[in-house]
């Protein structure tokens, strides 16, 4: 490379200037990722590429062995999984593997666990909830058939004293010492970003010399990463980005549309009132009461602490409570905006043509309303929420998988922790400003389709609010999407249902 540090589009432009006009960015990407002994990237989004002249990442990755652990009986690993494991091992078996939802980060943990058992180590797998507890347990039992695997939490009390591997819910494991004293062990932390919270971090036992974190996005809105996770796991190991997933055909190509709408006059008046009040109170909490400005998670933690009282100035408690009330009411208005449900109803022809669809909301009430709106249009739609019993959720997921239910609507319960059957259309009715949440939700729909068509992701927003891309909403996420999506369009508030359907239909006809 004459000019190192260029992204794929810059490299393509250079090649075209040198007389290769028929090349595409896909051609460049395939070459870069296929020849990892020659080319290395910096891990950013979009990645910038260099000749690999040292024994850094790619030099190590080429040492990845094709010999699988003796006790492993699962599917052959993908190339990115093998490379990530090799780098993790070369870094002293400590690190966090960051991989987009749907690319197979669980398999990295299973392979690491199998290799640890092969050399006589005990393995603790931390998960945030009972759905992942059962999923990890099933996968480990399937792929490591000769190994004794146990569970801890949700009524289970298996131990590493008499099991090689134990899958544990983090809030249960945090109360005990899980690794027997003097025993060599590996800790695998799934959804590792969760464990930066003080209570959960207690499960990160120092006795585990080998440590592997798994996540779709290694980020938090507080100081938990710097104070608790980075000292324990050390560095991030490049895993699988959108770029790599699309190049290796692990992910389906996708198109993204942003659909704007507006409040009713009554909703707008209420929103502006809550917004002005929340803005003024936030300023006062920062300037008068000492709450940190950034990151936002630290600000909210400080506000919640003031809300509980005990501050010498009683006004601090009152301001904190008033701010949280205004913040909550503003978010509720955005979640339940009447015209968002009208836009959702207008998407019925898209859902009807799709194989299956997912609708992401912010609240249980909004999920129920969304399901009711679509059912009223003749679509078989059901909500799936944490208020349902576990058996009910399983039944609805199974009905969705076999096609008896066309659309599932859900609040945050589907963001992580539940294995969702394949869908090809996703709609966000309301979401937080979290980049991680957007990546997790997109991961639910970009698994490869049999006919190789693109998936479709639609984001609804209310204009002139914190959701509006024109005011910087989802800026980091949108920047990442524009680099890798087949198409990314902001329809604004004036597009018709026919405009959106025509765009969807055109994309559905295009086969990658």
CSV table of C-alpha atoms in Angstrom, one decimal, residues 125-438:
chain,number,residue,atom,x,y,z
A,125,UNK,CA,-19.9,-19.2,32.1
A,126,UNK,CA,-21.6,-16.1,33.3
A,127,UNK,CA,-24.9,-15.1,31.7
A,128,UNK,CA,-27.3,-12.2,32.6
A,129,UNK,CA,-30.6,-14.2,32.8
A,130,UNK,CA,-32.3,-17.5,32.8
A,131,UNK,CA,-33.0,-17.6,29.0
A,132,UNK,CA,-29.3,-17.5,28.3
A,133,UNK,CA,-28.7,-19.9,31.2
A,134,UNK,CA,-30.8,-22.5,29.4
A,135,UNK,CA,-29.4,-21.7,25.9
A,136,UNK,CA,-25.8,-22.0,27.0
A,137,UNK,CA,-26.5,-25.2,28.9
A,138,UNK,CA,-28.1,-26.8,25.8
A,139,UNK,CA,-25.3,-25.7,23.5
A,140,UNK,CA,-22.6,-27.0,25.8
A,141,UNK,CA,-24.3,-30.3,26.3
A,142,UNK,CA,-24.7,-30.7,22.6
A,143,UNK,CA,-21.2,-29.7,21.5
A,144,UNK,CA,-19.3,-31.2,24.4
A,145,UNK,CA,-21.2,-34.5,24.9
A,146,UNK,CA,-18.7,-36.2,27.2
A,147,UNK,CA,-18.4,-33.3,29.6
A,148,UNK,CA,-20.3,-32.8,32.8
A,149,UNK,CA,-22.1,-29.4,32.5
A,150,UNK,CA,-24.1,-27.8,35.3
A,151,UNK,CA,-26.2,-24.8,36.1
A,152,UNK,CA,-26.2,-22.3,38.9
A,153,UNK,CA,-29.2,-19.9,39.5
A,154,UNK,CA,-32.9,-20.0,38.7
A,155,UNK,CA,-33.3,-22.9,41.1
A,156,UNK,CA,-30.1,-24.8,40.1
A,157,UNK,CA,-27.1,-25.2,42.5
A,158,UNK,CA,-24.5,-27.2,40.5
A,159,UNK,CA,-20.9,-26.6,41.5
A,160,UNK,CA,-17.4,-26.6,39.9
A,161,UNK,CA,-16.3,-29.0,42.6
A,162,UNK,CA,-18.1,-31.8,40.7
A,163,UNK,CA,-18.7,-30.3,37.2
A,164,UNK,CA,-16.2,-29.3,34.6
A,165,UNK,CA,-18.4,-26.4,33.4
A,166,UNK,CA,-21.0,-24.5,35.2
A,167,UNK,CA,-23.3,-21.9,33.5
A,168,UNK,CA,-24.4,-19.3,36.1
A,169,UNK,CA,-26.7,-16.4,36.3
A,170,UNK,CA,-24.5,-13.5,37.2
A,171,UNK,CA,-26.5,-12.1,40.1
A,172,UNK,CA,-26.5,-15.6,41.7
A,173,UNK,CA,-22.8,-16.2,41.1
A,174,UNK,CA,-21.8,-12.8,42.5
A,175,UNK,CA,-22.9,-13.9,46.0
A,176,UNK,CA,-20.5,-16.8,46.2
A,177,UNK,CA,-16.9,-17.9,45.3
A,178,UNK,CA,-17.5,-20.2,42.4
A,179,UNK,CA,-14.0,-21.5,41.6
A,180,UNK,CA,-12.6,-23.9,44.2
A,181,UNK,CA,-9.4,-22.5,45.8
A,182,UNK,CA,-6.2,-23.5,44.0
A,183,UNK,CA,-8.1,-24.8,40.9
A,184,UNK,CA,-7.0,-23.5,37.5
A,185,UNK,CA,-10.0,-22.0,35.7
A,186,UNK,CA,-11.5,-20.0,32.8
A,187,UNK,CA,-14.2,-17.5,33.2
A,188,UNK,CA,-16.4,-16.8,30.1
A,189,UNK,CA,-18.6,-13.7,30.5
A,190,UNK,CA,-21.4,-13.5,27.9
A,191,UNK,CA,-22.9,-10.1,27.4
A,192,UNK,CA,-19.9,-8.8,29.3
A,193,UNK,CA,-20.8,-5.2,29.0
A,194,UNK,CA,-23.5,-5.9,31.6
A,195,UNK,CA,-21.0,-6.7,34.3
A,196,UNK,CA,-19.5,-3.3,34.7
A,197,UNK,CA,-22.2,-2.6,37.3
A,198,UNK,CA,-20.8,-2.8,40.9
A,199,UNK,CA,-23.0,-5.7,42.0
A,200,UNK,CA,-22.4,-7.8,38.9
A,201,UNK,CA,-18.6,-7.1,38.9
A,202,UNK,CA,-18.4,-9.1,42.2
A,203,UNK,CA,-18.8,-12.3,40.0
A,204,UNK,CA,-15.5,-11.5,38.2
A,205,UNK,CA,-13.3,-13.6,40.6
A,206,UNK,CA,-9.6,-13.0,40.6
A,207,UNK,CA,-8.9,-16.7,40.9
A,208,UNK,CA,-9.7,-17.3,37.2
A,209,UNK,CA,-6.5,-16.7,35.4
A,210,UNK,CA,-8.0,-17.2,31.9
A,211,UNK,CA,-10.8,-14.6,31.1
A,212,UNK,CA,-12.9,-14.2,28.0
A,213,UNK,CA,-15.6,-11.6,27.5
A,214,UNK,CA,-18.2,-11.8,24.7
A,215,UNK,CA,-20.4,-8.9,23.5
A,216,UNK,CA,-21.9,-7.3,20.5
A,217,UNK,CA,-20.8,-3.8,21.5
A,218,UNK,CA,-18.3,-3.3,24.3
A,219,UNK,CA,-19.6,0.0,25.6
A,220,UNK,CA,-21.4,1.4,28.6
A,221,UNK,CA,-22.8,4.8,29.5
A,222,UNK,CA,-21.0,4.9,32.8
A,223,UNK,CA,-17.5,4.3,34.2
A,224,UNK,CA,-17.9,0.6,34.6
A,225,UNK,CA,-15.8,-0.2,31.6
A,226,UNK,CA,-12.7,1.7,32.7
A,227,UNK,CA,-13.1,0.9,36.5
A,228,UNK,CA,-14.1,-2.8,36.4
A,229,UNK,CA,-14.1,-4.5,33.1
A,230,UNK,CA,-10.9,-3.3,31.4
A,231,UNK,CA,-8.7,-4.0,34.4
A,232,UNK,CA,-10.1,-7.5,34.6
A,233,UNK,CA,-10.3,-8.6,30.9
A,234,UNK,CA,-7.6,-6.2,29.5
A,235,UNK,CA,-7.9,-5.5,25.7
A,236,UNK,CA,-10.5,-6.0,23.0
A,237,UNK,CA,-9.8,-8.8,20.5
A,238,UNK,CA,-11.1,-8.0,17.0
A,239,UNK,CA,-14.0,-10.3,16.4
A,240,UNK,CA,-16.6,-9.9,13.6
A,241,UNK,CA,-17.8,-6.5,12.4
A,242,UNK,CA,-20.6,-5.9,9.9
A,243,UNK,CA,-17.9,-5.6,7.3
A,244,UNK,CA,-16.4,-9.1,8.1
A,245,UNK,CA,-19.8,-10.7,8.5
A,246,UNK,CA,-21.1,-9.5,5.1
A,247,UNK,CA,-17.8,-10.4,3.4
A,248,UNK,CA,-17.9,-13.9,4.8
A,249,UNK,CA,-21.6,-14.2,4.1
A,250,UNK,CA,-22.4,-14.8,7.7
A,251,UNK,CA,-24.8,-11.9,7.6
A,252,UNK,CA,-27.5,-11.0,5.1
A,253,UNK,CA,-27.1,-7.7,3.2
A,254,UNK,CA,-29.5,-5.1,4.6
A,255,UNK,CA,-31.3,-1.9,3.8
A,256,UNK,CA,-32.3,0.8,6.4
A,257,UNK,CA,-35.1,3.3,6.3
A,258,UNK,CA,-35.8,6.1,8.8
A,259,UNK,CA,-39.5,7.1,8.8
A,260,UNK,CA,-40.5,10.4,10.4
A,261,UNK,CA,-43.8,11.4,11.8
A,262,UNK,CA,-45.1,14.1,14.2
A,263,UNK,CA,-47.0,14.4,17.5
A,264,UNK,CA,-50.6,15.4,17.6
A,265,UNK,CA,-50.9,19.0,18.8
A,266,UNK,CA,-51.8,17.8,22.3
A,267,UNK,CA,-48.8,15.4,22.4
A,268,UNK,CA,-46.5,18.1,21.1
A,269,UNK,CA,-47.5,20.5,23.8
A,270,UNK,CA,-47.0,17.9,26.5
A,271,UNK,CA,-43.6,16.8,25.0
A,272,UNK,CA,-42.3,20.4,24.8
A,273,UNK,CA,-43.4,21.0,28.4
A,274,UNK,CA,-41.6,17.9,29.7
A,275,UNK,CA,-38.6,18.6,27.5
A,276,UNK,CA,-38.2,22.2,28.7
A,277,UNK,CA,-38.6,21.0,32.3
A,278,UNK,CA,-36.1,18.1,32.0
A,279,UNK,CA,-33.6,20.4,30.3
A,280,UNK,CA,-33.8,23.1,33.0
A,281,UNK,CA,-33.6,20.5,35.8
A,282,UNK,CA,-30.6,18.7,34.2
A,283,UNK,CA,-28.7,22.0,34.1
A,284,UNK,CA,-29.6,22.7,37.8
A,285,UNK,CA,-28.6,19.1,38.8
A,286,UNK,CA,-25.2,19.6,37.2
A,287,UNK,CA,-24.4,23.2,38.2
A,288,UNK,CA,-26.0,23.3,41.6
A,289,UNK,CA,-26.0,19.8,42.9
A,290,UNK,CA,-22.7,18.4,41.5
A,291,UNK,CA,-24.1,15.7,39.1
A,292,UNK,CA,-21.6,14.8,36.3
A,293,UNK,CA,-22.4,16.1,32.9
A,294,UNK,CA,-21.1,13.0,31.0
A,295,UNK,CA,-21.3,10.1,30.5
A,296,UNK,CA,-25.1,10.0,30.7
A,297,UNK,CA,-25.2,6.8,32.7
A,298,UNK,CA,-23.1,8.4,35.4
A,299,UNK,CA,-25.4,11.5,35.4
A,300,UNK,CA,-28.4,9.2,35.9
A,301,UNK,CA,-26.8,7.2,38.6
A,302,UNK,CA,-26.0,10.4,40.5
A,303,UNK,CA,-29.6,11.7,40.0
A,304,UNK,CA,-31.0,8.4,41.3
A,305,UNK,CA,-28.8,8.6,44.4
A,306,UNK,CA,-30.0,12.2,45.1
A,307,UNK,CA,-33.6,11.0,44.6
A,308,UNK,CA,-33.3,8.7,47.6
A,309,UNK,CA,-32.6,11.7,49.9
A,310,UNK,CA,-29.9,12.2,52.5
A,311,UNK,CA,-28.4,15.2,50.8
A,312,UNK,CA,-27.8,18.3,53.0
A,313,UNK,CA,-29.8,20.4,50.6
A,314,UNK,CA,-33.4,19.1,50.4
A,315,UNK,CA,-33.8,20.8,47.0
A,316,UNK,CA,-31.4,18.3,45.5
A,317,UNK,CA,-33.8,15.5,46.3
A,318,UNK,CA,-36.8,17.4,44.9
A,319,UNK,CA,-35.0,18.4,41.7
A,320,UNK,CA,-33.8,14.8,41.2
A,321,UNK,CA,-37.4,13.5,41.5
A,322,UNK,CA,-38.8,16.2,39.3
A,323,UNK,CA,-36.2,15.5,36.6
A,324,UNK,CA,-36.8,11.8,36.6
A,325,UNK,CA,-40.6,12.4,36.4
A,326,UNK,CA,-40.2,14.7,33.4
A,327,UNK,CA,-37.7,12.4,31.8
A,328,UNK,CA,-40.0,9.4,32.2
A,329,UNK,CA,-43.1,11.2,30.9
A,330,UNK,CA,-41.2,12.5,27.8
A,331,UNK,CA,-40.0,9.0,27.0
A,332,UNK,CA,-43.5,7.6,27.5
A,333,UNK,CA,-44.9,10.1,25.0
A,334,UNK,CA,-42.3,9.1,22.4
A,335,UNK,CA,-43.0,5.4,23.0
A,336,UNK,CA,-46.8,5.7,22.7
A,337,UNK,CA,-47.0,8.4,20.0
A,338,UNK,CA,-50.4,7.9,18.3
A,339,UNK,CA,-49.1,8.6,14.8
A,340,UNK,CA,-46.3,6.1,15.2
A,341,UNK,CA,-49.0,3.5,15.4
A,342,UNK,CA,-50.6,4.9,12.3
A,343,UNK,CA,-47.3,4.6,10.4
A,344,UNK,CA,-46.9,1.1,11.8
A,345,UNK,CA,-50.4,0.2,10.4
A,346,UNK,CA,-49.3,1.6,7.0
A,347,UNK,CA,-46.5,-0.9,6.9
A,348,UNK,CA,-49.0,-3.8,6.8
A,349,UNK,CA,-48.3,-4.6,3.1
A,350,UNK,CA,-44.6,-4.9,3.9
A,351,UNK,CA,-45.2,-7.3,6.7
A,352,UNK,CA,-47.7,-9.3,4.6
A,353,UNK,CA,-45.0,-9.7,1.8
A,354,UNK,CA,-42.2,-10.5,4.3
A,355,UNK,CA,-41.5,-14.0,5.6
A,356,UNK,CA,-41.7,-12.8,9.3
A,357,UNK,CA,-41.4,-9.4,11.0
A,358,UNK,CA,-40.2,-8.1,14.4
A,359,UNK,CA,-41.5,-4.9,16.0
A,360,UNK,CA,-39.3,-3.4,18.8
A,361,UNK,CA,-41.0,-1.1,21.3
A,362,UNK,CA,-39.8,0.5,24.5
A,363,UNK,CA,-42.7,-0.5,26.9
A,364,UNK,CA,-44.9,-3.5,27.4
A,365,UNK,CA,-48.0,-1.3,26.8
A,366,UNK,CA,-46.6,-0.2,23.5
A,367,UNK,CA,-45.8,-3.8,22.4
A,368,UNK,CA,-49.4,-4.7,23.2
A,369,UNK,CA,-50.7,-1.7,21.2
A,370,UNK,CA,-48.5,-2.5,18.3
A,371,UNK,CA,-49.7,-6.1,18.2
A,372,UNK,CA,-53.3,-4.9,18.4
A,373,UNK,CA,-52.8,-2.4,15.5
A,374,UNK,CA,-51.4,-5.1,13.2
A,375,UNK,CA,-53.9,-7.7,14.2
A,376,UNK,CA,-56.6,-5.1,13.4
A,377,UNK,CA,-55.2,-5.0,9.8
A,378,UNK,CA,-55.6,-8.8,9.5
A,379,UNK,CA,-52.0,-9.8,10.3
A,380,UNK,CA,-51.4,-12.7,12.8
A,381,UNK,CA,-49.4,-10.6,15.3
A,382,UNK,CA,-48.7,-11.2,19.0
A,383,UNK,CA,-46.7,-9.4,21.7
A,384,UNK,CA,-44.0,-11.2,23.7
A,385,UNK,CA,-43.1,-9.6,27.0
A,386,UNK,CA,-41.5,-10.4,30.3
A,387,UNK,CA,-45.0,-10.4,31.9
A,388,UNK,CA,-45.8,-13.6,30.1
A,389,UNK,CA,-44.9,-16.9,31.7
A,390,UNK,CA,-41.9,-18.7,30.2
A,391,UNK,CA,-44.0,-21.4,28.6
A,392,UNK,CA,-46.2,-18.8,27.0
A,393,UNK,CA,-43.1,-17.0,25.5
A,394,UNK,CA,-41.8,-20.3,24.2
A,395,UNK,CA,-45.2,-21.1,22.6
A,396,UNK,CA,-45.3,-17.7,20.9
A,397,UNK,CA,-41.7,-18.1,19.6
A,398,UNK,CA,-42.5,-21.5,18.2
A,399,UNK,CA,-45.7,-20.2,16.5
A,400,UNK,CA,-43.5,-17.4,15.0
A,401,UNK,CA,-40.9,-19.9,13.9
A,402,UNK,CA,-43.5,-22.1,12.1
A,403,UNK,CA,-45.3,-19.2,10.5
A,404,UNK,CA,-48.5,-19.3,12.4
A,405,UNK,CA,-47.6,-15.9,13.8
A,406,UNK,CA,-46.4,-13.4,11.2
A,407,UNK,CA,-45.2,-10.6,13.4
A,408,UNK,CA,-43.9,-10.5,17.0
A,409,UNK,CA,-43.9,-7.2,18.9
A,410,UNK,CA,-41.7,-6.8,22.0
A,411,UNK,CA,-40.0,-4.3,24.3
A,412,UNK,CA,-36.4,-4.9,25.4
A,413,UNK,CA,-36.9,-8.6,26.1
A,414,UNK,CA,-35.8,-9.5,22.6
A,415,UNK,CA,-32.7,-7.3,22.6
A,416,UNK,CA,-30.5,-10.0,24.1
A,417,UNK,CA,-30.9,-13.4,25.8
A,418,UNK,CA,-33.5,-15.0,23.6
A,419,UNK,CA,-32.8,-17.1,20.5
A,420,UNK,CA,-35.3,-15.5,18.0
A,421,UNK,CA,-36.3,-17.4,14.9
A,422,UNK,CA,-35.3,-15.8,11.6
A,423,UNK,CA,-37.1,-12.7,10.5
A,424,UNK,CA,-36.4,-10.5,7.4
A,425,UNK,CA,-38.1,-7.2,8.4
A,426,UNK,CA,-37.5,-5.3,11.7
A,427,UNK,CA,-39.3,-2.1,12.8
A,428,UNK,CA,-38.2,0.0,15.7
A,429,UNK,CA,-41.2,1.9,17.0
A,430,UNK,CA,-39.3,3.4,20.0
A,431,UNK,CA,-35.8,2.8,21.3
A,432,UNK,CA,-33.2,4.2,23.6
A,433,UNK,CA,-30.2,6.2,22.3
A,434,UNK,CA,-28.0,3.2,22.9
A,435,UNK,CA,-25.9,2.1,19.9
A,436,UNK,CA,-25.6,-1.3,21.5
A,437,UNK,CA,-29.4,-1.7,21.5
A,438,UNK,CA,-29.7,-0.8,17.9
